Amino acid sequence: MGLDRVMAESTSTAVPVRVAVLGGLGEIGLNLMVIECAGRAILVDCGVMFPDEPLLGSGLLIPDFSWLESRRFEIDAIVLTHAHEDHIGALPYLLRVVSAPIYGTAVTLAFVRRRIAESNVSDPDLRAIAPRRSFSAGPFTIEPIRVTHSTPDSIALAIRTPAGTIVHTGDFKIDDSPVDGQIFDRERFAELGREGVALLLSDSTNVERAGRSGSESSLKPILREIMSRAQGRFFLSAFSSHLHRIRQVTEVARECGRRVVPLGRRMAESVRLGSETGQLGFAPGMFLEPGEAEFMTQRNLAYLASGSQGEPLSALARVAAGAHPRVAVEPGDVVVLSSRFIPGNEKTIGGVINGLYKLGAEVYYESVAPVHVSGHASRDELEEMIALVRPRSFVPIHGEYRHLSRHLALAIEAGVPERNCFLLEDGDTLILDGVGARRGRVVEAGRVIIEGGEEGDPALVGERRVLAREGAITAVVVVSAKTGKLLADPYLISRGVVSGNGTSEHIRRAREELAARLLQYRGPFTAGDIALKEEITRAVRRYFSDEIDKRPVVIPVVVEV
Ligand SMILES: [Zn+2]
């Protein structure tokens, strides 16, 4: 349905506003939302997702921008809620198809600058914004509101539109004693609630957890206790953008007479950005380079390592494998994995923990000690958000289907009328018309694989799955360039299909069958003959399918000599 028809059908005189979800509803990550009115639009966030698909290797996923490319509206702003990769990571790719000013708080923009510097985008138009300071973009007036989360300077957005106010929470929790003293702006949410909010879009990540998530600052005494008992070096691994945690570890290290050594490129970068933006206000010399620390007394060192999810090339994984060029863990060392284990990563992280134990370290992680506090609101906080904002309509965001589903039920319980609660998924749209909200038509949305910084072929993962499950056979056929005749029996090379490569009975019989089939093939045989290659593929695949129920990838190679 076009917006014109929506307007014609509407019982309200307000210009309708369409909210379109291009990512983040149905998965954790890939967050991207479009808010559109009368041919103008703003985008909120633009994140990546790290796939839990081992066959993707180091690839990552970004939202599909096809709908934005084919758009019939102007984009006036890209507004970012905070510095996490699942909210800003896809920006370099978005900027290839959309050009618009990018709005974010100081810390968010510092991380965006780094993200963009790593890509080929030149001169993005970055505009700093601050809580309670409204700015306008097209038909919208946008007010950032301070929230607390696991990266500093995080904001929610109150977006005033011709069809009413939309509140987008970003990622948040309600921390009443945050590390940087910047408290969650309850008052502003309550004022908006009294004014009237047409739609609340709220973070669903932790809806499965009862109660409240607790304050980040509650970690400090625990870290102090563990660090002061450590005989050797202290290591802590956390997300590198978690500047509050880095700050707390550094404060505790200072108290314990240790100096802090960032390990890994990302962590070193974050410490630098944190110092530049005033989030880590420590005396020069508090942080050391790994090379400077090598000859210092071990008891005087605290390492901050990237790789809390066990990423194979990360500093922590190398240390755990005994393969770090500068740091070797020894008995007496203590390692704290201060993060949630993202589902899908447990095995890899388990391997890292095993490695650390083998080297003699003592290891603390969330399931054995309270060494992590979540940055997302648990149920009581989510309920509080709904009670503050008192929205007419509600859409749960940031979560897998089960999170969205539970959050929807929570909103209904909290008093939002059921008919005004919408469970949207990627590609869904919602129309606000000044009176109420209703579903609009579905738009194109999806995921795109990025490998080595470039867009990958969507068929890639499917192909790798087949390779992993079925294996591959290379079939080499040698022909004479002069006569166009077969010169020798075909040769088969197996990878992951049968054991005893070359000596296998199956390989021998498959060769015989292929040779027999080639005898019936009407030549002449040439390297460019596509029908010949198809014939080879069919013959080899049929043999393995009939005999051992496998359908390997067959790579036909015709060599002319
Ligand atoms: Zn976040």
Coordinates of C-alpha atoms in Angstrom, one line a residue, residues 94-417:
L94 CA 25.5 1.8 4.1
L95 CA 27.5 4.9 3.1
R96 CA 28.2 3.3 -0.3
V97 CA 24.4 3.6 -1.1
V98 CA 23.2 6.4 1.1
S99 CA 24.7 9.8 1.8
A100 CA 23.3 11.6 4.8
P101 CA 24.7 13.3 7.9
I102 CA 25.4 10.9 10.7
Y103 CA 24.3 12.0 14.2
G104 CA 25.8 10.5 17.4
T105 CA 27.1 11.4 20.8
A106 CA 30.8 12.1 21.3
V107 CA 31.8 8.6 22.2
T108 CA 29.7 7.0 19.5
L109 CA 31.2 9.3 16.9
A110 CA 34.7 8.4 18.1
F111 CA 34.0 4.8 17.4
V112 CA 32.3 5.6 14.1
R113 CA 35.4 7.5 13.0
R114 CA 37.5 4.5 13.7
R115 CA 35.1 2.2 11.9
I116 CA 34.9 4.4 8.8
A117 CA 38.7 5.0 8.8
E118 CA 39.1 1.3 8.3
S119 CA 37.0 1.5 5.1
N120 CA 37.3 3.5 2.0
V121 CA 34.5 6.0 2.7
S122 CA 35.9 9.6 2.6
D123 CA 34.7 12.6 4.6
P124 CA 31.5 11.5 6.2
D125 CA 29.4 14.3 7.6
L126 CA 29.5 13.6 11.4
R127 CA 27.4 15.7 13.7
A128 CA 27.7 15.6 17.5
I129 CA 24.5 15.5 19.5
A130 CA 23.9 15.5 23.3
P131 CA 21.1 14.5 25.6
R132 CA 18.1 16.9 26.0
R133 CA 19.3 18.9 22.9
S134 CA 16.8 18.5 20.1
F135 CA 17.7 18.7 16.5
S136 CA 15.6 18.5 13.4
A137 CA 16.0 16.3 10.3
G138 CA 13.3 16.6 7.6
P139 CA 9.9 16.6 9.1
F140 CA 11.2 15.1 12.4
T141 CA 12.5 16.7 15.6
I142 CA 14.7 14.3 17.5
E143 CA 15.7 14.5 21.1
P144 CA 18.4 12.3 22.5
I145 CA 17.7 11.0 26.0
R146 CA 20.5 9.7 28.3
V147 CA 20.3 6.0 29.0
T148 CA 22.7 3.6 30.8
H149 CA 24.2 0.7 28.8
S150 CA 27.5 -1.2 28.5
T151 CA 29.1 1.5 26.5
P152 CA 29.2 5.2 27.6
D153 CA 27.2 8.0 26.1
S154 CA 24.3 5.8 25.0
I155 CA 21.0 7.4 24.2
A156 CA 17.4 6.7 23.5
L157 CA 15.6 8.9 21.0
A158 CA 12.3 10.8 21.3
I159 CA 11.3 11.4 17.7
R160 CA 8.6 13.9 17.2
T161 CA 6.7 13.2 14.0
P162 CA 3.6 14.6 12.4
A163 CA 1.8 11.5 13.6
G164 CA 2.9 11.7 17.2
T165 CA 6.0 11.0 19.3
I166 CA 8.0 7.8 18.8
V167 CA 10.3 6.7 21.6
H168 CA 13.2 4.4 20.5
T169 CA 15.1 3.1 23.6
G170 CA 18.2 2.0 21.8
D171 CA 19.9 -0.6 24.1
F172 CA 19.5 0.3 27.7
K173 CA 19.3 -0.7 31.3
I174 CA 18.4 1.4 34.3
D175 CA 21.6 1.8 36.3
D176 CA 21.1 4.1 39.2
S177 CA 24.8 4.2 40.1
P178 CA 26.6 4.2 36.8
V179 CA 30.4 4.3 36.7
D180 CA 30.6 7.7 35.0
G181 CA 27.8 9.2 37.1
Q182 CA 25.7 9.9 34.0
I183 CA 22.4 8.6 35.2
F184 CA 19.4 7.2 33.2
D185 CA 17.1 10.2 32.5
R186 CA 13.9 8.8 34.2
E187 CA 12.5 12.3 34.5
R188 CA 12.6 12.9 30.7
F189 CA 10.9 9.6 29.9
A190 CA 8.2 10.4 32.5
E191 CA 7.6 13.9 31.0
L192 CA 7.3 12.4 27.5
G193 CA 4.8 9.9 29.0
R194 CA 2.7 12.7 30.4
E195 CA 2.9 14.6 27.1
G196 CA 1.7 11.5 25.2
V197 CA 3.8 8.9 23.2
A198 CA 2.3 7.3 20.1
L199 CA 4.8 4.4 19.9
L200 CA 7.4 2.9 22.1
L201 CA 10.1 0.7 20.5
S202 CA 12.0 -1.0 23.4
D203 CA 15.0 -3.3 23.8
S204 CA 14.1 -6.9 24.3
T205 CA 17.5 -8.6 24.8
N206 CA 17.1 -9.5 28.5
V207 CA 13.4 -10.0 28.7
E208 CA 14.0 -13.6 29.8
R209 CA 15.7 -12.4 33.0
A210 CA 13.6 -11.7 36.1
G211 CA 14.2 -8.7 38.3
R212 CA 16.8 -6.0 37.5
S213 CA 20.2 -6.3 35.9
G214 CA 22.1 -4.6 38.6
S215 CA 24.6 -1.7 38.5
E216 CA 27.9 -1.9 36.6
S217 CA 29.6 -0.4 39.6
S218 CA 28.6 -3.5 41.7
L219 CA 31.5 -5.3 39.9
K220 CA 34.2 -3.2 41.3
P221 CA 34.5 -4.8 44.8
I222 CA 34.5 -8.2 43.1
L223 CA 37.3 -7.3 40.7
R224 CA 39.2 -5.8 43.6
E225 CA 38.9 -9.0 45.6
I226 CA 40.1 -11.2 42.8
M227 CA 42.9 -8.9 41.7
S228 CA 44.3 -8.3 45.2
R229 CA 44.5 -12.1 45.8
A230 CA 46.3 -12.8 42.5
Q231 CA 49.9 -13.8 43.1
G232 CA 50.9 -13.4 39.5
R233 CA 49.5 -11.3 36.7
F234 CA 45.9 -10.4 36.4
F235 CA 44.1 -10.7 33.0
L236 CA 40.6 -9.5 32.2
S237 CA 38.8 -9.9 28.9
A238 CA 35.8 -7.9 28.0
F239 CA 34.3 -6.3 24.9
S240 CA 36.7 -3.6 23.9
S241 CA 34.0 -1.0 23.6
H242 CA 33.1 -1.5 27.3
L243 CA 34.8 1.6 28.5
H244 CA 33.1 1.5 31.9
R245 CA 34.5 -1.9 32.6
I246 CA 38.0 -0.8 31.4
R247 CA 37.7 2.2 33.7
Q248 CA 36.8 0.0 36.7
V249 CA 39.6 -2.5 36.1
T250 CA 42.1 0.4 35.7
E251 CA 40.9 2.0 38.9
V252 CA 41.2 -1.3 40.8
A253 CA 44.6 -1.8 39.2
R254 CA 45.7 1.6 40.5
E255 CA 44.6 0.7 44.0
C256 CA 46.5 -2.6 43.8
G257 CA 49.7 -1.0 42.5
R258 CA 49.4 -2.6 39.1
R259 CA 49.7 -0.9 35.7
V260 CA 47.4 -1.8 32.8
V261 CA 48.5 -3.3 29.6
P262 CA 46.0 -3.4 26.7
L263 CA 46.5 -6.5 24.6
G264 CA 45.1 -6.7 21.1
R265 CA 44.6 -4.0 18.5
R266 CA 40.9 -3.4 19.3
M267 CA 41.6 -3.1 23.0
A268 CA 44.5 -0.7 22.5
E269 CA 42.4 1.4 20.2
S270 CA 39.5 1.5 22.7
V271 CA 41.8 2.6 25.5
R272 CA 43.1 5.4 23.2
L273 CA 39.6 6.5 22.2
G274 CA 38.5 6.3 25.9
S275 CA 41.4 8.5 26.9
E276 CA 40.7 11.0 24.1
T277 CA 37.0 11.3 24.9
G278 CA 37.6 11.8 28.6
Q279 CA 36.1 8.4 29.6
L280 CA 39.4 7.1 30.9
G281 CA 40.9 10.0 32.7
F282 CA 44.0 8.4 34.1
A283 CA 47.5 9.8 34.5
P284 CA 49.9 9.2 31.6
G285 CA 51.9 6.1 32.3
M286 CA 48.9 4.2 33.8
F287 CA 48.7 2.2 30.5
L288 CA 51.7 0.3 29.1
E289 CA 52.5 -1.2 25.8
P290 CA 53.0 -5.0 25.9
G291 CA 56.7 -4.5 25.0
E292 CA 57.2 -2.2 28.0
A293 CA 55.6 -4.6 30.4
E294 CA 57.7 -7.6 29.4
F295 CA 60.4 -7.1 31.9
M296 CA 58.3 -5.8 34.8
T297 CA 57.4 -7.7 38.0
Q298 CA 54.4 -9.8 37.2
R299 CA 52.5 -8.8 40.3
N300 CA 52.5 -5.2 39.1
L301 CA 50.6 -5.9 35.9
A302 CA 47.0 -6.1 34.8
Y303 CA 46.3 -7.1 31.2
L304 CA 43.2 -6.1 29.4
A305 CA 42.7 -8.6 26.6
S306 CA 40.3 -8.5 23.6
G307 CA 38.7 -11.8 22.7
S308 CA 36.1 -12.4 25.4
Q309 CA 34.1 -14.5 22.9
G310 CA 37.0 -16.8 22.2
E311 CA 37.6 -15.3 18.7
P312 CA 40.4 -17.5 17.3
L313 CA 42.8 -14.7 16.3
S314 CA 42.2 -12.6 19.4
A315 CA 44.8 -11.8 22.1
L316 CA 43.1 -13.9 24.7
A317 CA 42.9 -17.0 22.4
R318 CA 46.6 -16.7 21.6
V319 CA 47.5 -16.3 25.2
A320 CA 45.4 -19.4 26.0
A321 CA 47.0 -21.4 23.2
G322 CA 50.5 -20.4 24.5
A323 CA 51.0 -18.7 21.2
H324 CA 51.2 -15.0 22.1
P325 CA 54.5 -13.5 21.1
R326 CA 54.9 -11.4 24.3
V327 CA 52.8 -12.9 27.0
A328 CA 52.9 -16.4 28.5
V329 CA 50.5 -17.4 31.2
E330 CA 52.0 -19.2 34.2
P331 CA 50.8 -20.8 37.4
G332 CA 49.7 -18.0 39.8
D333 CA 48.2 -15.9 37.0
V334 CA 44.5 -15.1 37.2
V335 CA 42.2 -14.6 34.2
V336 CA 38.7 -13.1 34.3
L337 CA 36.4 -13.5 31.4
S338 CA 34.1 -10.5 32.1
S339 CA 31.3 -10.9 29.5
R340 CA 28.3 -12.9 28.6
F341 CA 29.0 -16.0 26.5
I342 CA 27.0 -15.3 23.4
P343 CA 25.0 -18.4 22.5
G344 CA 26.8 -20.3 19.8
N345 CA 30.3 -19.2 21.1
E346 CA 30.3 -21.5 24.2
K347 CA 32.4 -24.2 22.6
T348 CA 35.1 -21.8 21.4
I349 CA 35.2 -20.0 24.8
G350 CA 35.3 -23.4 26.6
G351 CA 38.4 -24.2 24.5
V352 CA 40.0 -20.9 25.7
I353 CA 39.2 -21.6 29.3
N354 CA 40.6 -25.2 29.0
G355 CA 43.8 -23.8 27.5
L356 CA 44.2 -21.3 30.4
Y357 CA 43.7 -24.0 33.0
K358 CA 46.3 -26.2 31.3
L359 CA 48.8 -23.4 31.6
G360 CA 48.2 -23.2 35.3
A361 CA 46.0 -20.1 35.5
E362 CA 43.0 -19.6 37.7
V363 CA 40.0 -18.6 35.6
Y364 CA 36.8 -16.8 36.6
Y365 CA 33.8 -16.5 34.3
E366 CA 30.1 -15.8 34.6
S367 CA 28.9 -19.3 35.5
V368 CA 31.4 -19.7 38.4
A369 CA 31.6 -16.1 39.7
P370 CA 29.7 -12.8 39.4
V371 CA 32.3 -11.2 37.1
H372 CA 29.9 -9.8 34.6
V373 CA 26.9 -7.4 34.7
S374 CA 24.6 -7.2 31.7
G375 CA 24.1 -3.9 29.9
H376 CA 20.5 -4.7 29.0
A377 CA 17.3 -4.2 31.1
S378 CA 15.8 -7.2 32.8
R379 CA 12.0 -7.6 33.2
D380 CA 11.4 -5.1 36.0
E381 CA 13.3 -2.4 34.2
L382 CA 11.4 -3.1 30.9
E383 CA 8.2 -2.8 32.9
E384 CA 9.4 0.4 34.4
M385 CA 10.2 1.8 30.9
I386 CA 6.6 1.0 29.8
A387 CA 5.2 2.6 33.0
L388 CA 7.3 5.8 32.4
V389 CA 6.5 6.2 28.7
R390 CA 2.8 5.0 28.8
P391 CA 2.8 4.5 25.0
R392 CA -0.4 4.2 23.0
S393 CA 1.3 1.5 20.8
F394 CA 4.2 -0.8 21.5
V395 CA 6.7 -2.7 19.4
P396 CA 9.5 -4.9 21.0
I397 CA 12.8 -4.5 19.2
H398 CA 16.3 -6.0 19.5
G399 CA 15.8 -9.7 20.0
E400 CA 15.1 -13.1 18.6
Y401 CA 11.5 -14.0 18.0
R402 CA 11.1 -15.5 21.5
H403 CA 12.4 -12.3 23.1
L404 CA 10.0 -10.2 21.1
S405 CA 7.2 -12.5 21.9
R406 CA 7.8 -12.4 25.7
H407 CA 8.3 -8.6 25.6
L408 CA 5.0 -8.2 23.8
A409 CA 3.3 -10.2 26.5
L410 CA 5.0 -8.2 29.2
A411 CA 3.7 -4.9 27.6
I412 CA 0.2 -6.3 27.5
E413 CA 0.5 -7.3 31.1
A414 CA 1.8 -3.8 31.9
G415 CA -1.4 -2.3 30.4
V416 CA -0.8 -1.5 26.8
P417 CA -3.9 -2.6 24.9

